[in-house]
Tab-separated table of C-alpha atoms and ligand atoms in Angstrom:
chain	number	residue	atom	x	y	z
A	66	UNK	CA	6.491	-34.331	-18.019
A	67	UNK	CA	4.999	-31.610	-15.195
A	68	UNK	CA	6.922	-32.785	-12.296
A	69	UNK	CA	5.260	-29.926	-10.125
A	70	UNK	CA	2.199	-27.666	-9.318
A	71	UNK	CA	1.337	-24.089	-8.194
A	72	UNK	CA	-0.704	-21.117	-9.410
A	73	UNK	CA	0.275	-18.788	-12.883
A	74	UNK	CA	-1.569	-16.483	-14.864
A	75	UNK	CA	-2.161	-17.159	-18.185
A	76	UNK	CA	-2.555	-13.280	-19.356
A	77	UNK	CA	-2.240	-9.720	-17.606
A	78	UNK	CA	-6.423	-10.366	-17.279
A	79	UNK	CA	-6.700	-13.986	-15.938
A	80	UNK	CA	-6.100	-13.400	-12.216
A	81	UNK	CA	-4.009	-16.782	-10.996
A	82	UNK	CA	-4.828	-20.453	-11.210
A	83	UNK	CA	-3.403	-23.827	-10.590
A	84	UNK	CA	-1.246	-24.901	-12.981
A	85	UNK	CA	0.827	-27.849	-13.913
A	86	UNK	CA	4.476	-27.278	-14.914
A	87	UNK	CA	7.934	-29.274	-15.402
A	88	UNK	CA	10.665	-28.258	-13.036
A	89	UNK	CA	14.411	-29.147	-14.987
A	90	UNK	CA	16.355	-32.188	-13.810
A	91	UNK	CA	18.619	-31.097	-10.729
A	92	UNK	CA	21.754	-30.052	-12.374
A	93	UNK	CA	25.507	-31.092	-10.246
A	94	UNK	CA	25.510	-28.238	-8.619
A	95	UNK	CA	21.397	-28.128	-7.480
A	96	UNK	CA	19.591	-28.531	-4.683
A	97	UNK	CA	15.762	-29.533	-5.067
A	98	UNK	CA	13.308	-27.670	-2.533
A	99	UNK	CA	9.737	-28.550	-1.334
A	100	UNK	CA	8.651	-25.314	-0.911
A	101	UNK	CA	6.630	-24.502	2.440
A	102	UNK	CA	5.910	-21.296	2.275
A	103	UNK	CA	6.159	-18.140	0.170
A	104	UNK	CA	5.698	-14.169	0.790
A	105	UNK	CA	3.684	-12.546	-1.598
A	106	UNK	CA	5.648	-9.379	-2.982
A	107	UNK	CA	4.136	-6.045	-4.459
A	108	UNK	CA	6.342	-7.308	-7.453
A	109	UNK	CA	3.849	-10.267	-7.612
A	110	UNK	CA	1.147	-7.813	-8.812
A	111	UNK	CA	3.091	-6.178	-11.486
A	112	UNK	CA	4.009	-9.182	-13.327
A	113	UNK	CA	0.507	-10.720	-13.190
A	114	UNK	CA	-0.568	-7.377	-14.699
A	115	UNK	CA	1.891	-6.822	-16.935
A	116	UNK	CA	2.293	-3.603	-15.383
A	117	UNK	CA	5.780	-2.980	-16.726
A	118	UNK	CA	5.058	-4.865	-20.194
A	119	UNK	CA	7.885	-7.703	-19.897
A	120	UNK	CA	5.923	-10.535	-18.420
A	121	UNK	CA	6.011	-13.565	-20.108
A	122	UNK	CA	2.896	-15.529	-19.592
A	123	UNK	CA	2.130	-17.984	-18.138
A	124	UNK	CA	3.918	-16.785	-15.083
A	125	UNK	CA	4.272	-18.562	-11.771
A	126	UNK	CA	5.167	-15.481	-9.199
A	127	UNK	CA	7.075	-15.854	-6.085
A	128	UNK	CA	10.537	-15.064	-4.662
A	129	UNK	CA	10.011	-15.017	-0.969
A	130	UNK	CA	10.412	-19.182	-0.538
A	131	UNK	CA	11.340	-20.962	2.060
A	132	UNK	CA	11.580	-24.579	2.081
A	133	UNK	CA	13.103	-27.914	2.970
A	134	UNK	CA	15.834	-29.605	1.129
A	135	UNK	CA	14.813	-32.900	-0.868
A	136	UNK	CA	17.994	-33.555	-2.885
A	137	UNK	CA	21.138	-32.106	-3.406
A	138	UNK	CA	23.263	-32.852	-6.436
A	139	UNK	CA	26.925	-34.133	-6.452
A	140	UNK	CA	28.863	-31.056	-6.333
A	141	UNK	CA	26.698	-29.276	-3.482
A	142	UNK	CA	28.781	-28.336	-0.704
A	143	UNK	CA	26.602	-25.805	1.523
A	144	UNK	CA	23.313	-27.545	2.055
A	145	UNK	CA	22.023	-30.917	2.753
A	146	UNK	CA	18.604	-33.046	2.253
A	147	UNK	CA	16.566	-31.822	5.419
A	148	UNK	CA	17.602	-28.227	5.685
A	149	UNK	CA	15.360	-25.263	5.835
A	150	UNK	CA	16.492	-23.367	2.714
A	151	UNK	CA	15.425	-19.898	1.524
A	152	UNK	CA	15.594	-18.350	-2.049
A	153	UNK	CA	14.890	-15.088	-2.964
A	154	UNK	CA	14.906	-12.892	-5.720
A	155	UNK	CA	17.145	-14.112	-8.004
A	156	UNK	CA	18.738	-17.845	-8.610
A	157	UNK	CA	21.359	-17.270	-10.909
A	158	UNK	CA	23.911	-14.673	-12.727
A	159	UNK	CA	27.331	-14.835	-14.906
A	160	UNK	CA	29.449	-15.491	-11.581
A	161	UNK	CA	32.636	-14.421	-12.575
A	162	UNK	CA	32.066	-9.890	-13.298
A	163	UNK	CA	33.095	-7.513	-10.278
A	164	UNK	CA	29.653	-7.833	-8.919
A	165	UNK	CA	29.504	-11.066	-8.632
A	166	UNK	CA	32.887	-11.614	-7.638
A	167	UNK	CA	32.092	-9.454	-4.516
A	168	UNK	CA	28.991	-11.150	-3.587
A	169	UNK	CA	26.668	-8.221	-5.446
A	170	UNK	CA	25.059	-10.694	-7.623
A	171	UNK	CA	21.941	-8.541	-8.132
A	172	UNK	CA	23.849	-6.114	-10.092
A	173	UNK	CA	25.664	-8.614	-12.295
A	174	UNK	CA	26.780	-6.620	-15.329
A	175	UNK	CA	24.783	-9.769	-17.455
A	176	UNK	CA	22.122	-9.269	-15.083
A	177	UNK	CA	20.756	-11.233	-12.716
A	178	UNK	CA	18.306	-14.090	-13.353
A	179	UNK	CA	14.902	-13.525	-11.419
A	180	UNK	CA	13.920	-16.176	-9.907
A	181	UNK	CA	10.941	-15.839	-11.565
A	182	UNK	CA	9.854	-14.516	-15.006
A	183	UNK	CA	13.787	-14.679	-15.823
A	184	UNK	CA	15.428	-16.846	-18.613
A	185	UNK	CA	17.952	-19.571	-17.753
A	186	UNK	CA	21.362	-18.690	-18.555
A	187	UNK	CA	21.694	-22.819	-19.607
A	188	UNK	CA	18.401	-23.492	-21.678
A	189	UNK	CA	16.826	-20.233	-22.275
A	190	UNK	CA	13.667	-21.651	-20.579
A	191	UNK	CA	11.682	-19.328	-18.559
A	192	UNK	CA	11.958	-19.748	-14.723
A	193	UNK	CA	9.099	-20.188	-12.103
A	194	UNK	CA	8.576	-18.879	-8.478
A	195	UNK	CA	7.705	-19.777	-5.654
A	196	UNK	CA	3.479	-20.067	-5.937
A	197	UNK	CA	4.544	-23.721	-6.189
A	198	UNK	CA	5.339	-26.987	-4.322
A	199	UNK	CA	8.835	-27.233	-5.552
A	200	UNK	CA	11.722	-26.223	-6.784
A	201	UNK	CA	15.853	-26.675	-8.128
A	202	UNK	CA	17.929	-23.948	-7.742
A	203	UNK	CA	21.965	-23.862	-8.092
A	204	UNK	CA	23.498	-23.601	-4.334
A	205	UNK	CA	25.073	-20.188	-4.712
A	206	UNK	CA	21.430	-18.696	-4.492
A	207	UNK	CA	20.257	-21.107	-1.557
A	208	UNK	CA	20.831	-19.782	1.500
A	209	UNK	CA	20.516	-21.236	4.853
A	210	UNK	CA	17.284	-20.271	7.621
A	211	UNK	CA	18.386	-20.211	11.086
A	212	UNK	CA	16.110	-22.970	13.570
A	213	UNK	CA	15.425	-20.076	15.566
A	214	UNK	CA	13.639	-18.424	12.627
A	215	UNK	CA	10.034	-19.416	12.433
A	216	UNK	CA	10.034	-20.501	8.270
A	217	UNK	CA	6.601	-18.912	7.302
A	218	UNK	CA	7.635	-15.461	8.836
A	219	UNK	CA	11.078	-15.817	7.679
A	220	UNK	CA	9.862	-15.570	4.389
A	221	UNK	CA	9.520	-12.327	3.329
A	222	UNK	CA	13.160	-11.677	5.199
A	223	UNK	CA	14.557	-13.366	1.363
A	224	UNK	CA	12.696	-9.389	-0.665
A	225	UNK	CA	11.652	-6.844	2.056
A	226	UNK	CA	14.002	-7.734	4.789
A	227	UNK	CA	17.024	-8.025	2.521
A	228	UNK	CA	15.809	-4.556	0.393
A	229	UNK	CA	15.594	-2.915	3.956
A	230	UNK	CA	18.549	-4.243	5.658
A	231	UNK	CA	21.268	-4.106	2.294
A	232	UNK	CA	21.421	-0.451	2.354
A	233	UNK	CA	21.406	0.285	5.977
A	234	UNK	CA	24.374	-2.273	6.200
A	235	UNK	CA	26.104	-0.650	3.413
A	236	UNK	CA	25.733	2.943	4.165
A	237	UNK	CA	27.204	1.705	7.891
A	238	UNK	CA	23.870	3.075	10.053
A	239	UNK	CA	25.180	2.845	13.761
A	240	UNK	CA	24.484	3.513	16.890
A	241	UNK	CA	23.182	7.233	18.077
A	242	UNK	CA	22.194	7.774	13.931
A	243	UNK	CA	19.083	9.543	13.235
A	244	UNK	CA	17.705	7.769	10.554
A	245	UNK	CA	14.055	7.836	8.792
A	246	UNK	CA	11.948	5.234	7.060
A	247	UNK	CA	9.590	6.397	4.515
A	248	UNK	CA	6.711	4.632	4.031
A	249	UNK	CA	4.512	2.127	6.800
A	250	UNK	CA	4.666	-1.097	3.938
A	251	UNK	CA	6.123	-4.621	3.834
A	252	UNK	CA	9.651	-3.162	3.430
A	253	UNK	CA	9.215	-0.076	6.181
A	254	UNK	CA	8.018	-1.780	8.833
A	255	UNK	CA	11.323	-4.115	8.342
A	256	UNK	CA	13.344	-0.938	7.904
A	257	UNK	CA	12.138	0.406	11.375
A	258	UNK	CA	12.863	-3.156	13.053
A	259	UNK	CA	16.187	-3.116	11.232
A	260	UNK	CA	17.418	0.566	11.734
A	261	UNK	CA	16.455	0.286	15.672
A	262	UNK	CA	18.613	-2.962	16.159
A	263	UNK	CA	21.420	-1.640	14.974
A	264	UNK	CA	20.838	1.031	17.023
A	265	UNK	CA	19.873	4.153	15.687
A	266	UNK	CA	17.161	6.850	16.904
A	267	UNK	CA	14.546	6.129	14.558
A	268	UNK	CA	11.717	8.450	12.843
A	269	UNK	CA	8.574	6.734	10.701
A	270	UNK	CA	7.152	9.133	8.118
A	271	UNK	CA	3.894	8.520	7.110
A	272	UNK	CA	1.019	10.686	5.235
A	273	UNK	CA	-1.238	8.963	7.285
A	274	UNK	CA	-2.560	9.576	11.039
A	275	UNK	CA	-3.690	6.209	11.092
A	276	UNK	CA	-0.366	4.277	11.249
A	277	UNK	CA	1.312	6.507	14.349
A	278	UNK	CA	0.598	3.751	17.140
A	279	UNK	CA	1.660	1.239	14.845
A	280	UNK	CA	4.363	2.672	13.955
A	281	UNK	CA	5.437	2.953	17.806
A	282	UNK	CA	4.256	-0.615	17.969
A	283	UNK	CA	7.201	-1.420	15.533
A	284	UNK	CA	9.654	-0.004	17.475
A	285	UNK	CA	9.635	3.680	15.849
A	286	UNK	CA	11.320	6.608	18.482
A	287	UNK	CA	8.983	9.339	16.478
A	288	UNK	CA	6.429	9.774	14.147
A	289	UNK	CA	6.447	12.753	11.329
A	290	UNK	CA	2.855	13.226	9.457
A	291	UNK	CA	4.429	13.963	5.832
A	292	UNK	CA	1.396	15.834	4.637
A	293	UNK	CA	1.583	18.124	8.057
A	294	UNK	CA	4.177	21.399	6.767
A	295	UNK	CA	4.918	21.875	10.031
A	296	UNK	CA	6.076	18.473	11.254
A	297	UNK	CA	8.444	18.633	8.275
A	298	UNK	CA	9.666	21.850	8.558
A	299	UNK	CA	10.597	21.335	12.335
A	300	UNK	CA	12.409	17.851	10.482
A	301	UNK	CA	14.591	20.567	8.246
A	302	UNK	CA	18.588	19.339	8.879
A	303	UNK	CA	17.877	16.589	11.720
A	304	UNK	CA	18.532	13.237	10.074
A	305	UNK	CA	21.475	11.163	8.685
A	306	UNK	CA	19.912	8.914	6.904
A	307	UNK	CA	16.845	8.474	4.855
A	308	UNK	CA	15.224	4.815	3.718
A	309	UNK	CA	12.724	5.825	1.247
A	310	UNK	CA	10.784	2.533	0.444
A	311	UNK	CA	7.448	4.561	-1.058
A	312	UNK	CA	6.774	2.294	-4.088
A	313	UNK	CA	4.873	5.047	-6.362
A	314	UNK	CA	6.420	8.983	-7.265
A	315	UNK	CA	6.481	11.685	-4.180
A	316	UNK	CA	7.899	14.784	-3.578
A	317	UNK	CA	11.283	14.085	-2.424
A	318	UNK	CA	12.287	17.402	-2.033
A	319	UNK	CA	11.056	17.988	1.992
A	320	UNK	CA	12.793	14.817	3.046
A	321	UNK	CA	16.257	16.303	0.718
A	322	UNK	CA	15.678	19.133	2.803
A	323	UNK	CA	15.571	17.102	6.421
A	324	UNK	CA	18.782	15.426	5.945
A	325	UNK	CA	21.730	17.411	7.410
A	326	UNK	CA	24.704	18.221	5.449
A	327	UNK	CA	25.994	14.824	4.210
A	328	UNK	CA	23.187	12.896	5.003
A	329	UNK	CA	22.027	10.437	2.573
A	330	UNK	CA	18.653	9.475	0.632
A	331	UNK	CA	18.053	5.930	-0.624
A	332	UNK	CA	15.077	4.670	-2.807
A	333	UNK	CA	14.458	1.351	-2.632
A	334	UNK	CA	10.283	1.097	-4.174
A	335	UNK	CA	10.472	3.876	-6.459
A	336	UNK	CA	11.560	2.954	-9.950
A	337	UNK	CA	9.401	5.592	-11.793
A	338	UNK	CA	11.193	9.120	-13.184
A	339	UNK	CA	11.353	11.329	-9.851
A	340	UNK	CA	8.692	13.856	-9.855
A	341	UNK	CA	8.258	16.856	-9.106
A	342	UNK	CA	11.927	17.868	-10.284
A	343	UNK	CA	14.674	17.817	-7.375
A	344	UNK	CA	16.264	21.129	-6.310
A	345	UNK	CA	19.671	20.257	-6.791
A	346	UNK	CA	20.363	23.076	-4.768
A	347	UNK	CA	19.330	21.171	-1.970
A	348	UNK	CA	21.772	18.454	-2.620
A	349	UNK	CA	24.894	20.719	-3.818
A	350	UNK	CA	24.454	23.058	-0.501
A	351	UNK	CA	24.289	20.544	2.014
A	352	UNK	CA	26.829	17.457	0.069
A	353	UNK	CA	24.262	15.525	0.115
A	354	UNK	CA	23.203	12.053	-1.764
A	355	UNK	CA	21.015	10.735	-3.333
A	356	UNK	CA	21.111	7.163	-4.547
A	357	UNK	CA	19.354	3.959	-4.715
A	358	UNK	CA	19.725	0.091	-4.055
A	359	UNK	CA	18.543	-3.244	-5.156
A	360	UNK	CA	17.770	-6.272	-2.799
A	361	UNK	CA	21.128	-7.488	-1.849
A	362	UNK	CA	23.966	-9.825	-3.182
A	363	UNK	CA	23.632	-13.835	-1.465
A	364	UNK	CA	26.178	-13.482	1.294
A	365	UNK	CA	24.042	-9.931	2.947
A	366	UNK	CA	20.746	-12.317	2.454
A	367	UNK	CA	22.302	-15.360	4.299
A	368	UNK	CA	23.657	-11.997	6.819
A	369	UNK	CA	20.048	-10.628	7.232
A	370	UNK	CA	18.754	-14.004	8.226
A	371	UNK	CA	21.179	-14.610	11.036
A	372	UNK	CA	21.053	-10.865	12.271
A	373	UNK	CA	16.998	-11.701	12.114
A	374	UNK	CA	17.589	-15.098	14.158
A	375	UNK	CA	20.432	-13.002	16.492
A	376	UNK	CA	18.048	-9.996	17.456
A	377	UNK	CA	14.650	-11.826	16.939
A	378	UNK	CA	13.521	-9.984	13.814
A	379	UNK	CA	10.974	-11.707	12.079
A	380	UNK	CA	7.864	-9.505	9.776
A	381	UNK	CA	4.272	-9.328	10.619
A	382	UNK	CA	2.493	-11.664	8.621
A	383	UNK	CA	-0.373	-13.145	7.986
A	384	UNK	CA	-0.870	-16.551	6.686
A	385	UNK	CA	-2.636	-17.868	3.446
A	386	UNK	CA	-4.452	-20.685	1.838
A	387	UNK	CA	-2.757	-20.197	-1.685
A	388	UNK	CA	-7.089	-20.501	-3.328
A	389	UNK	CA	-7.371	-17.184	-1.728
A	390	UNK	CA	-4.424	-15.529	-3.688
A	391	UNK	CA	-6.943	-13.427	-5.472
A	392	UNK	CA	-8.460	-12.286	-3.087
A	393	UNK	CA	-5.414	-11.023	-1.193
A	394	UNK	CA	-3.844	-9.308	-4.309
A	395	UNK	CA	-7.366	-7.003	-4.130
A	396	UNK	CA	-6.911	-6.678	0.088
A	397	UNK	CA	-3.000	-5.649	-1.116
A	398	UNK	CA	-4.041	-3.022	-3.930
A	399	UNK	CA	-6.011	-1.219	-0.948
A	400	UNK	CA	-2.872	-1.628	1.589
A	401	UNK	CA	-4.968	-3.633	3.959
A	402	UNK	CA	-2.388	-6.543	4.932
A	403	UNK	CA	-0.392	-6.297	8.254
A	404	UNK	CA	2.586	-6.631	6.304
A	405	UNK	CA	2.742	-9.479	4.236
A	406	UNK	CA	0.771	-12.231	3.051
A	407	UNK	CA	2.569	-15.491	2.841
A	408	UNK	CA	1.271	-18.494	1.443
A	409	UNK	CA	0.998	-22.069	3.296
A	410	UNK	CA	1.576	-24.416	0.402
A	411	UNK	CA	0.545	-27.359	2.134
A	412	UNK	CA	-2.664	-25.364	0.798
A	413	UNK	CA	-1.655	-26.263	-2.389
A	414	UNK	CA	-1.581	-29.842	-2.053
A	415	UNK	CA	-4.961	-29.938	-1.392
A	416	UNK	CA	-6.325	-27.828	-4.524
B	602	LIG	ZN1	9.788	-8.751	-3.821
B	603	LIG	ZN1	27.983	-11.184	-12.937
């Protein structure tokens, strides 16, 4: 019955290997991808490892895919055989709460199903990403990749661009804001590109001295050493917004302290307990927030990718033959990928 091919781990030790899967029957409202190329996420990692205990194994990572259409079933309005299709992070959810209803689908009060390492809401099966040549996902969580775009960089647009972009679209970041980007990764250096072409003043922090050309490189107005006391208390009260995309617990409290009163502090990597404690203080004395956000809903993610076609956004990449994927989960463990890795699949059809 395996219909199609790509790379899983079998346990939280096994590193990834080829595998041979089935892929369900297109349902009416499916469209069936070959799958060109996919980004490879920090989130990747974690389910490999097992790092947050839920993975089911065998799992076949992936939610940065882009592809071309091969089928579409009956009721499929949006897409046709021959387009270049993207899927992201998730491919399904109950449709009809608030959340989805307004196009939020990642917070679905049922939750959302991951595209990968999820469980279909019709046969309870387990899904599969995009480390694969193929793929059927329902239409509502297809969405369409500008020609303009070049596919293999548009990939990672579908997790870091749309993480990046979602908040700074919802919090309404315009022209003249000062905002900052925390973090140099995958999703800053699409927070930089995003925050400057919507036209704010824009300020990289980074604890390391390393990254400061780069980060000028990416289009950053200024560059604040995070580890240097002095660059951050000259940063006290200057910024109105702060995307905080570090994926591992920091001190939060210096960047609290340079937002001025009402600015606002998104996470978007951290998911751990916040340590050290906040001083509340900080927050109650100057109204400000903090909060957090998740990807975005389908309509932002088809949004990013035409304001990425409109103002030539694409992220840094840098391509791979899918037999090297353990190799570059090692090279992403020590940070040394300029930003993302995303695989070539035709690589797969030669394994
Ligand atoms: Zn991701
Ligand atoms: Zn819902």
């Amino acid at each position: 019955m395996a219909n199609a091919k790509g790379y899983a781990a079998e346990s939280a030790e096994s590193g990834l290997a080829p595998i041979s899967f089935e892929r369900r029957q297109p349902r009416p409202d499916d469209v069936s991808i070959e799958i060109d190329y996919c980004g490879v996420c920090h989130t990747d990692i974690h389910f490999v490892q097992n790092d947050w205990g839920v993975t089911e194994f065998p799992v076949v990572p992936g939610h940065e895919i882009i592809g071309r259409v091969t089928a579409v079933g009956p009721e499929v309005k949006n897409h046709s055989v021959g387009d270049t299709v993207g899927v992201g992070c998730m491919v399904d959810s109950c449709r009809t709460c608030p959340a989805c209803e307004s196009g939020l689908e990642q917070y679905c009060s049922e939750g959302m199903t991951a595209t990968y390492n999820g469980v279909d809401r019709h046969d309870e099966s387990i899904t599969y990403g995009g480390y694969s040549d193929r793929i059927v996902v329902s239409e509502r969580f297809v969405v369409k990749v500008p020609e303009k775009l070049d596919p293999a960089a548009a990939a990672p647009i579908l997790c870091a661009g749309i993480t990046t972009y979602s908040p700074l679209r919802h919090y309404g970041i315009k022209p003249g804001d000062k905002v900052g980007v925390i973090g140099m990764g995958g999703l800053g250096h699409m927070g930089v590109k995003f925050a400057r072409a919507l036209g704010a003043e824009v300020t990289l922090f980074t604890r390391s001295e390393s990254k400061v050309a780069e980060a000028r490189k990416q289009g950053a107005d200024h560059v604040i050493i995070s580890t240097d006391r002095a660059q951050m208390k000259a940063a006290r009260e200057t910024f109105d917004f702060m995307l905080d995309t570090v994926p591992v617990q920091h001190d939060l409290n210096p960047y609290l302290s340079a937002l001025k009163f009402d600015g606002t502090h998104i996470l978007v990597g951290q998911l751990d307990p916040i340590e050290p404690p906040l001083q509340a203080g900080a927050l109650v004395g100057r109204r400000r927030v903090l909060g957090g956000s998740l990807i975005g809903g389908m309509p932002e993610t088809q949004e990013v990718l035409d304001f990425c076609a409109e103002h030539d956004i694409t992220c840094d990449i840098e391509m791979l033959d899918i037999r090297n994927i353990n190799e570059a989960y090692e090279r992403m463990k020590q940070g040394d990928v300029k930003y993302r890795f995303v695989i070539d699949m035709k690589t797969l059809r030669a394994v």
